[in-house]
Coordinates of N, CA, C and O in Angstrom, one line a residue:
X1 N 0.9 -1.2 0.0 CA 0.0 0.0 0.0 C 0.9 1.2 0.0 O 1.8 1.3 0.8
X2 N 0.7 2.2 -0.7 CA 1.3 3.4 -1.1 C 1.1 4.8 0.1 O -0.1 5.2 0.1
X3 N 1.6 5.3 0.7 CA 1.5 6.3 1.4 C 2.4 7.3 1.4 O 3.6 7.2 1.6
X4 N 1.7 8.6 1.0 CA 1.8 10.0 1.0 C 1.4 10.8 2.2 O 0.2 10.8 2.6
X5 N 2.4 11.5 2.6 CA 2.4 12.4 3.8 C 2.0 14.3 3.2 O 2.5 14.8 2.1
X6 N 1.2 15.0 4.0 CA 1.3 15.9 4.1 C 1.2 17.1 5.0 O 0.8 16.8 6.2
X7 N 1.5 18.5 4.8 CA 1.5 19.3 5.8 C 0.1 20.5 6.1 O 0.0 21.5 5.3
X8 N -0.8 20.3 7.0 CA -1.8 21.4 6.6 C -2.0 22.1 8.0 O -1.2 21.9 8.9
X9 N -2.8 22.8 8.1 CA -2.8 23.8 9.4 C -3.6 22.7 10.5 O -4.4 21.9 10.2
X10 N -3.0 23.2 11.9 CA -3.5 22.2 12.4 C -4.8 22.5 13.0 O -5.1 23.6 13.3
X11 N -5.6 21.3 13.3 CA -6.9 21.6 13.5 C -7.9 21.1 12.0 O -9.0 20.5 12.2
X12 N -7.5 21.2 11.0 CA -8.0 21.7 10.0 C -8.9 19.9 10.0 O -8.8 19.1 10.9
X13 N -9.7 19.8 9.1 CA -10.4 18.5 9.1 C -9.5 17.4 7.7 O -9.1 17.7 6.6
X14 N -9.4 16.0 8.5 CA -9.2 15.6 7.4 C -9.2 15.8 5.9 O -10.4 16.0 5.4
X15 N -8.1 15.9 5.2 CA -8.1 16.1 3.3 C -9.1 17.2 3.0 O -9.8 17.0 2.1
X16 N -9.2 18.6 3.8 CA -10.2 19.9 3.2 C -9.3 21.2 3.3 O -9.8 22.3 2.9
X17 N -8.2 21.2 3.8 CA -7.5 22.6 3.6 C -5.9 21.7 2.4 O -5.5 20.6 1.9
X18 N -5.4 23.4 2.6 CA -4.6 23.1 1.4 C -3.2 22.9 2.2 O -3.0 23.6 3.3
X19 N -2.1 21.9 1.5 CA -0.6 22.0 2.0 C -0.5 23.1 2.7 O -1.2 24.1 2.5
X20 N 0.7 22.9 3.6 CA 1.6 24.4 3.8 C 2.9 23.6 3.2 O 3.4 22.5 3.3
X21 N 3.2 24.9 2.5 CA 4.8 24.6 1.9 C 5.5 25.6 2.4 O 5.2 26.8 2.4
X22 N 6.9 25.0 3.0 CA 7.9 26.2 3.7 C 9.0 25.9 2.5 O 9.2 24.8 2.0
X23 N 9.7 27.0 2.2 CA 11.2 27.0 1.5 C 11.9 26.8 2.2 O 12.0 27.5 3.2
X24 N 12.9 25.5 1.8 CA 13.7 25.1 2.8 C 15.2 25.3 2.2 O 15.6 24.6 1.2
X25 N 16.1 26.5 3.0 CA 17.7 26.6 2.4 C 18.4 25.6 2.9 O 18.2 25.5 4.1
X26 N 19.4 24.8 2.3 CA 19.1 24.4 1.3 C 17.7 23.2 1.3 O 17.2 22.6 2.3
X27 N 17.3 23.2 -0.1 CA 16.3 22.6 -0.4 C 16.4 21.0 0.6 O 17.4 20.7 1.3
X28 N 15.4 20.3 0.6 CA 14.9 19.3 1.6 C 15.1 18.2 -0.1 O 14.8 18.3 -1.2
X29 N 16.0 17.2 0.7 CA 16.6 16.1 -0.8 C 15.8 14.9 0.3 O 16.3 14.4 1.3
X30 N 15.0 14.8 -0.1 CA 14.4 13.2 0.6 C 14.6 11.9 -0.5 O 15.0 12.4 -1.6
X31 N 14.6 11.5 -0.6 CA 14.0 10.1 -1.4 C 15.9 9.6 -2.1 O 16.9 10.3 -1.9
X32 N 15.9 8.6 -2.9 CA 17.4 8.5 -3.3 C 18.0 9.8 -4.5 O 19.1 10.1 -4.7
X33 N 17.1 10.2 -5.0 CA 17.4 10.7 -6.0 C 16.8 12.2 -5.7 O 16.7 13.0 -6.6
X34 N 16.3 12.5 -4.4 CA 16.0 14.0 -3.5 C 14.8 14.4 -4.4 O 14.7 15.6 -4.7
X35 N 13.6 13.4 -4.8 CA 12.7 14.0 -5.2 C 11.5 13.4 -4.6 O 10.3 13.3 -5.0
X36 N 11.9 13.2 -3.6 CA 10.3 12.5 -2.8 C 10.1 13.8 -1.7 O 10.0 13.6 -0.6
X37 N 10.2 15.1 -2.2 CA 9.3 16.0 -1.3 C 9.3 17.2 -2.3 O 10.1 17.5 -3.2
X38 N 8.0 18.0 -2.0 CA 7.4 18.4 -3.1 C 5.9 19.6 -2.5 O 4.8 19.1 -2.2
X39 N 6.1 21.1 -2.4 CA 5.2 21.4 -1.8 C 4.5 21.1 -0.6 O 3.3 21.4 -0.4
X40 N 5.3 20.5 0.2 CA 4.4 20.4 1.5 C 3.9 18.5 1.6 O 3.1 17.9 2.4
X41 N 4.5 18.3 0.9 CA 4.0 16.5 0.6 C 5.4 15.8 0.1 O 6.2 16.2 -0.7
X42 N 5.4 14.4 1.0 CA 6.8 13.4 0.7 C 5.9 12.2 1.1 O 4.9 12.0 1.7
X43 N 7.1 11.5 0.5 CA 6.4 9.8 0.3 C 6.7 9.4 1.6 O 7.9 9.1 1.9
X44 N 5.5 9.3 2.7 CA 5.8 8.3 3.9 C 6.2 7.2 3.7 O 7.0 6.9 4.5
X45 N 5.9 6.4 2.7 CA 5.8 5.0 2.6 C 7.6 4.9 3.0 O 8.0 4.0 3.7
X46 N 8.3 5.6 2.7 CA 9.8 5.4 2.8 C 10.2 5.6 3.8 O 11.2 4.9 4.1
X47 N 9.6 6.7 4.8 CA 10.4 6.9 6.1 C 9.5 6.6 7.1 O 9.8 6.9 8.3
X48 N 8.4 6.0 6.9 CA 7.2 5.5 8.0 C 7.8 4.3 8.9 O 7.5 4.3 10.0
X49 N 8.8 3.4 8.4 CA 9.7 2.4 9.6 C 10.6 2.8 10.0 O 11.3 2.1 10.8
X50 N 11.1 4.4 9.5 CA 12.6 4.6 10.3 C 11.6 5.6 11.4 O 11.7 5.5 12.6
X51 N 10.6 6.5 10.9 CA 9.9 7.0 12.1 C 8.8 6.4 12.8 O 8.1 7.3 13.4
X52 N 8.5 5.5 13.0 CA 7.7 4.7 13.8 C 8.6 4.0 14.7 O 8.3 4.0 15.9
X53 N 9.7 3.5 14.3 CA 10.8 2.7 14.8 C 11.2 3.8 16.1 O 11.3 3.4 17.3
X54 N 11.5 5.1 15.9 CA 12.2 6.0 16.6 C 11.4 6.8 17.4 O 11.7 7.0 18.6
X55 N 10.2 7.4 16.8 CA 8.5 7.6 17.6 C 7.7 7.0 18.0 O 6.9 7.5 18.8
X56 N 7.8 5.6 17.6 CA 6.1 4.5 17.8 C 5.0 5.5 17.2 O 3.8 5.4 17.4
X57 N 5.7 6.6 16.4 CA 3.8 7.1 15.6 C 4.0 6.5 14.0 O 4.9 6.9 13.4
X58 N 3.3 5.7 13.6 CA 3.1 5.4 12.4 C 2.9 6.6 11.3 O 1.7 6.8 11.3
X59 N 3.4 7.2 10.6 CA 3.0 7.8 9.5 C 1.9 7.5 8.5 O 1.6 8.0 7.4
X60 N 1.3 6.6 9.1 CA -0.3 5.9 8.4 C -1.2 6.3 8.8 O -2.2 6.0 8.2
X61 N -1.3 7.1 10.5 CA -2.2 7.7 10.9 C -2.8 8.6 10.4 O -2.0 9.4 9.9
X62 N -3.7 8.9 10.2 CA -4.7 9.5 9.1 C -4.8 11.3 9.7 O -5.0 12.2 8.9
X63 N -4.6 11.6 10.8 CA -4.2 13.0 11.2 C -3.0 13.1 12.1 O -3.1 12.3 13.0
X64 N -2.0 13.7 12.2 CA -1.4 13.5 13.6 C -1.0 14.8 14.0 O 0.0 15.4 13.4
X65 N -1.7 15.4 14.8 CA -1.6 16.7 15.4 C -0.5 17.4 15.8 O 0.6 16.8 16.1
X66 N -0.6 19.0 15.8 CA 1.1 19.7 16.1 C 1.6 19.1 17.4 O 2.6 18.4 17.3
X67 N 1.0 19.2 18.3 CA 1.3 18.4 19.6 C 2.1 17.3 19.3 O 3.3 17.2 19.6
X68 N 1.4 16.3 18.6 CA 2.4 15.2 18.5 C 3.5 15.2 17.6 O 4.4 14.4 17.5
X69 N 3.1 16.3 16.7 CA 4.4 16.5 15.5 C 5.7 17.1 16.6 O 6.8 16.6 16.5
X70 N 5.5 17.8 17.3 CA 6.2 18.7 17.7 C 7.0 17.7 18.5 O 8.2 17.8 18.6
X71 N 6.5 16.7 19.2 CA 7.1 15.3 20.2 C 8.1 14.7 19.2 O 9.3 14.6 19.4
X72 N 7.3 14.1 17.7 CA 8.1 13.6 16.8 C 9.4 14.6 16.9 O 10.4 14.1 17.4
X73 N 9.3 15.5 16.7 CA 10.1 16.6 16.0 C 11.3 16.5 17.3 O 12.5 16.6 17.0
X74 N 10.8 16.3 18.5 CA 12.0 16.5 19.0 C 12.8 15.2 19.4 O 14.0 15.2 19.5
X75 N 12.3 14.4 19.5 CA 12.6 12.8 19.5 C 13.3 12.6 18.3 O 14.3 11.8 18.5
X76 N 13.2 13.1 16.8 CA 14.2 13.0 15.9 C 15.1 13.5 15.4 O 15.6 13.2 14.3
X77 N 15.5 14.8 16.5 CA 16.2 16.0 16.5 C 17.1 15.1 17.8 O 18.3 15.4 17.8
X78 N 16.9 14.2 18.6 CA 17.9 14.2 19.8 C 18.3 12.8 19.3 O 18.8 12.1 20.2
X79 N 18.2 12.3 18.3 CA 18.7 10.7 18.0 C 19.5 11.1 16.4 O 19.1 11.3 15.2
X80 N 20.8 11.1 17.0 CA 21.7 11.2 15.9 C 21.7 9.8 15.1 O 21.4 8.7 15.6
X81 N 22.2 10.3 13.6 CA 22.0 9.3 12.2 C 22.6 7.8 12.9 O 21.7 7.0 13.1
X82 N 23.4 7.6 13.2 CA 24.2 6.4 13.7 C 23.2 5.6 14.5 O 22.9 4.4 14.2
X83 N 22.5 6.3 15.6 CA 22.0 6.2 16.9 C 20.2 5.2 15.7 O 19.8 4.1 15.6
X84 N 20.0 6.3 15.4 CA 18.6 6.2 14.4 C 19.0 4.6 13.5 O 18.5 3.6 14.0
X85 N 19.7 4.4 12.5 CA 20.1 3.3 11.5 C 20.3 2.3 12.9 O 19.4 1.6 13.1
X86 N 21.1 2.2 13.6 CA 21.3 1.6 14.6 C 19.8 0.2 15.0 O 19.6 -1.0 14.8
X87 N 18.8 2.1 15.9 CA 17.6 0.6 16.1 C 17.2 0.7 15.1 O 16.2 0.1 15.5
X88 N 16.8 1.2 13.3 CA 15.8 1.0 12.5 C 16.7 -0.5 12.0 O 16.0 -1.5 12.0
X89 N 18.1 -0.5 11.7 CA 18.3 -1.9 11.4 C 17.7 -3.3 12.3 O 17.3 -4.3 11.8
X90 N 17.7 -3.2 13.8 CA 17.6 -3.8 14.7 C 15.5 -4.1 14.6 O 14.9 -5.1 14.9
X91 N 15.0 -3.2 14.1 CA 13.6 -3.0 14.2 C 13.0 -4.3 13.4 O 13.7 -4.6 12.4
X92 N 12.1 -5.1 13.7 CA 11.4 -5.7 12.6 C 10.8 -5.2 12.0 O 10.1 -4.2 12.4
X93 N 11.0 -5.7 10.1 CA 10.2 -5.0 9.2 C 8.8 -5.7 9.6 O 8.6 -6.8 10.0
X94 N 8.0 -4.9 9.6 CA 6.5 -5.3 9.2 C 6.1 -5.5 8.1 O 5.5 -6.6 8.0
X95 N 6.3 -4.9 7.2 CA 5.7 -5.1 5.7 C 6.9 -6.5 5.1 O 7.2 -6.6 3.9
X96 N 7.2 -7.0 5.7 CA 7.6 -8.5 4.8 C 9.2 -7.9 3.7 O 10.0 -8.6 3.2
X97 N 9.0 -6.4 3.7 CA 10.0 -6.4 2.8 C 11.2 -5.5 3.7 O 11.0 -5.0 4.8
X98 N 12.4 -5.4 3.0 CA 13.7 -4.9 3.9 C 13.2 -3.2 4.0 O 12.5 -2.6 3.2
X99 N 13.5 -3.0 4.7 CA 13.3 -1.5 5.0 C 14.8 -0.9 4.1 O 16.0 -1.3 4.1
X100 N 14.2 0.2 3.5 CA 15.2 1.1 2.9 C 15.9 1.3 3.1 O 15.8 1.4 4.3
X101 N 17.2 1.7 2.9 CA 18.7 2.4 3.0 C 17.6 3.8 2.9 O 16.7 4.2 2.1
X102 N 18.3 4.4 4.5 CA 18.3 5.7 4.3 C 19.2 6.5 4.5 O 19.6 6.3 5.7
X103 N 19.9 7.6 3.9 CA 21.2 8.0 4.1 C 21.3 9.3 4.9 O 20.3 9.9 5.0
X104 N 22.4 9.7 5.6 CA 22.4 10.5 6.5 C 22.4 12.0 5.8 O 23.1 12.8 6.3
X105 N 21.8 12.4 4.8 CA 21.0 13.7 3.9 C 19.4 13.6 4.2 O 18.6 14.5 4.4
X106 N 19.2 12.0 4.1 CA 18.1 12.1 4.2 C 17.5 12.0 5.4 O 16.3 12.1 5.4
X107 N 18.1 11.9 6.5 CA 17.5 11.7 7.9 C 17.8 13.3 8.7 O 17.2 13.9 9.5
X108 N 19.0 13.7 8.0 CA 18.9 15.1 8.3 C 17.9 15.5 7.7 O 17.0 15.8 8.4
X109 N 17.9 15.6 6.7 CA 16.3 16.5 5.8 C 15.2 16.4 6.9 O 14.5 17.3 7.3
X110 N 15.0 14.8 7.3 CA 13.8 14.6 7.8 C 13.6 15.4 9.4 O 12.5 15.7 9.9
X111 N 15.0 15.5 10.3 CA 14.6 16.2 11.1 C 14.5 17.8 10.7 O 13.7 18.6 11.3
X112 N 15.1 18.0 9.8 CA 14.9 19.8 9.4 C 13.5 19.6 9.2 O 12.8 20.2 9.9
X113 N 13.0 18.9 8.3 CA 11.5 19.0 8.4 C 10.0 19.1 9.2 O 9.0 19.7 9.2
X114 N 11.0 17.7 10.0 CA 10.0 17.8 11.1 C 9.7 18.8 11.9 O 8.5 19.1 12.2
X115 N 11.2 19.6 12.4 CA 11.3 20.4 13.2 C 10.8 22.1 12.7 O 10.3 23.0 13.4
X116 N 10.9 22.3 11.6 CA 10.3 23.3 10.4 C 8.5 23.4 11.0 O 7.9 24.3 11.7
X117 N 7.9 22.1 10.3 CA 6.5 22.3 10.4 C 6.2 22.4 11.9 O 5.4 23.2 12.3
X118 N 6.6 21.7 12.8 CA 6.2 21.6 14.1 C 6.5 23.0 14.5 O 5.5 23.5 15.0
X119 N 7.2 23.6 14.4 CA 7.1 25.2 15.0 C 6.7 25.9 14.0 O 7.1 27.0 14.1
X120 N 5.8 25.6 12.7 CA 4.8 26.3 12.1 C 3.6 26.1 12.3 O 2.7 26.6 11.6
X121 N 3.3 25.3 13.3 CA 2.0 25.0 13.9 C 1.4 23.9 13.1 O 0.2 23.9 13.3
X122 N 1.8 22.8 12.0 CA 1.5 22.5 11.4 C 1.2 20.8 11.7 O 1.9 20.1 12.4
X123 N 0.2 20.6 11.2 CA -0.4 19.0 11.5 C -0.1 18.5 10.0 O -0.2 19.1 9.0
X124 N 0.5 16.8 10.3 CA 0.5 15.9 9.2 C -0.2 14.8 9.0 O -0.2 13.9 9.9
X125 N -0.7 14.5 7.9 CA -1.9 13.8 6.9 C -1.6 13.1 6.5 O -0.5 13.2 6.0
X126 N -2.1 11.6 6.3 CA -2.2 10.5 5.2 C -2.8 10.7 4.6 O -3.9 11.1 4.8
X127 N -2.3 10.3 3.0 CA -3.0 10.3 2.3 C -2.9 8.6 1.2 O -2.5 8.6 0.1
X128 N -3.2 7.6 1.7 CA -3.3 6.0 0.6 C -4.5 5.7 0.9 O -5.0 4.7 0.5

């Protein structure tokens, strides 16, 4: 199953307001080839077991509020890349298949991100 993450104001109702997109210097390189983020939307499907692994919040949750972004946000701001690959190698996959190589660009991106929307007040979305 395919899952897409997004950023919208928090409070807002499931899938009825629009992205928030922040400009990020330098730009946010997620995915292998730094094109899995895109206006305010990246492919959970890729980092949903390195951040569940390190939060227990699934990225499949269908709302997850600033409150709790802002928890994520700091829980993957205080677990350096080593620390993070460390237990995601150690984690069982759930989905039957190997969990992704994620490289230390892209786990940085992901805490600049997290940390970004969580002090823009912003709640994040599933969308599969």
């Amino acid at each position: 199953m395919g899952l897409d993450n997004y950023w919208t104001p928090n409070g807002a109702a499931w899938d009825s307001e629009p992205t928030i997109a922040i400009d990020f210097e330098p730009p946010l390189q997620l995915g292998p080839s730094g094109d899995l983020f895109d206006d305010g939307w990246f492919r959970g499907k890729r980092y949903n077991p390195l951040v569940e692994t390190l939060t227990g919040i699934s990225l499949y949750t269908k709302i997850i509020h600033n409150h709790t972004v802002h928890e994520m946000a700091d829980t993957l701001a205080a677990v350096t890349y080593k620390e993070a690959i460390d237990q995601y190698q150690r984690a069982p996959v759930a989905t039957g298949t190997p969990n992704p190589d994620i490289t230390r660009r892209e786990y940085t991106d992901l805490q600049r991100m997290f940390c970004a929307y969580a002090d823009a007040g912003a709640q994040l979305e599933a969308w599969y």
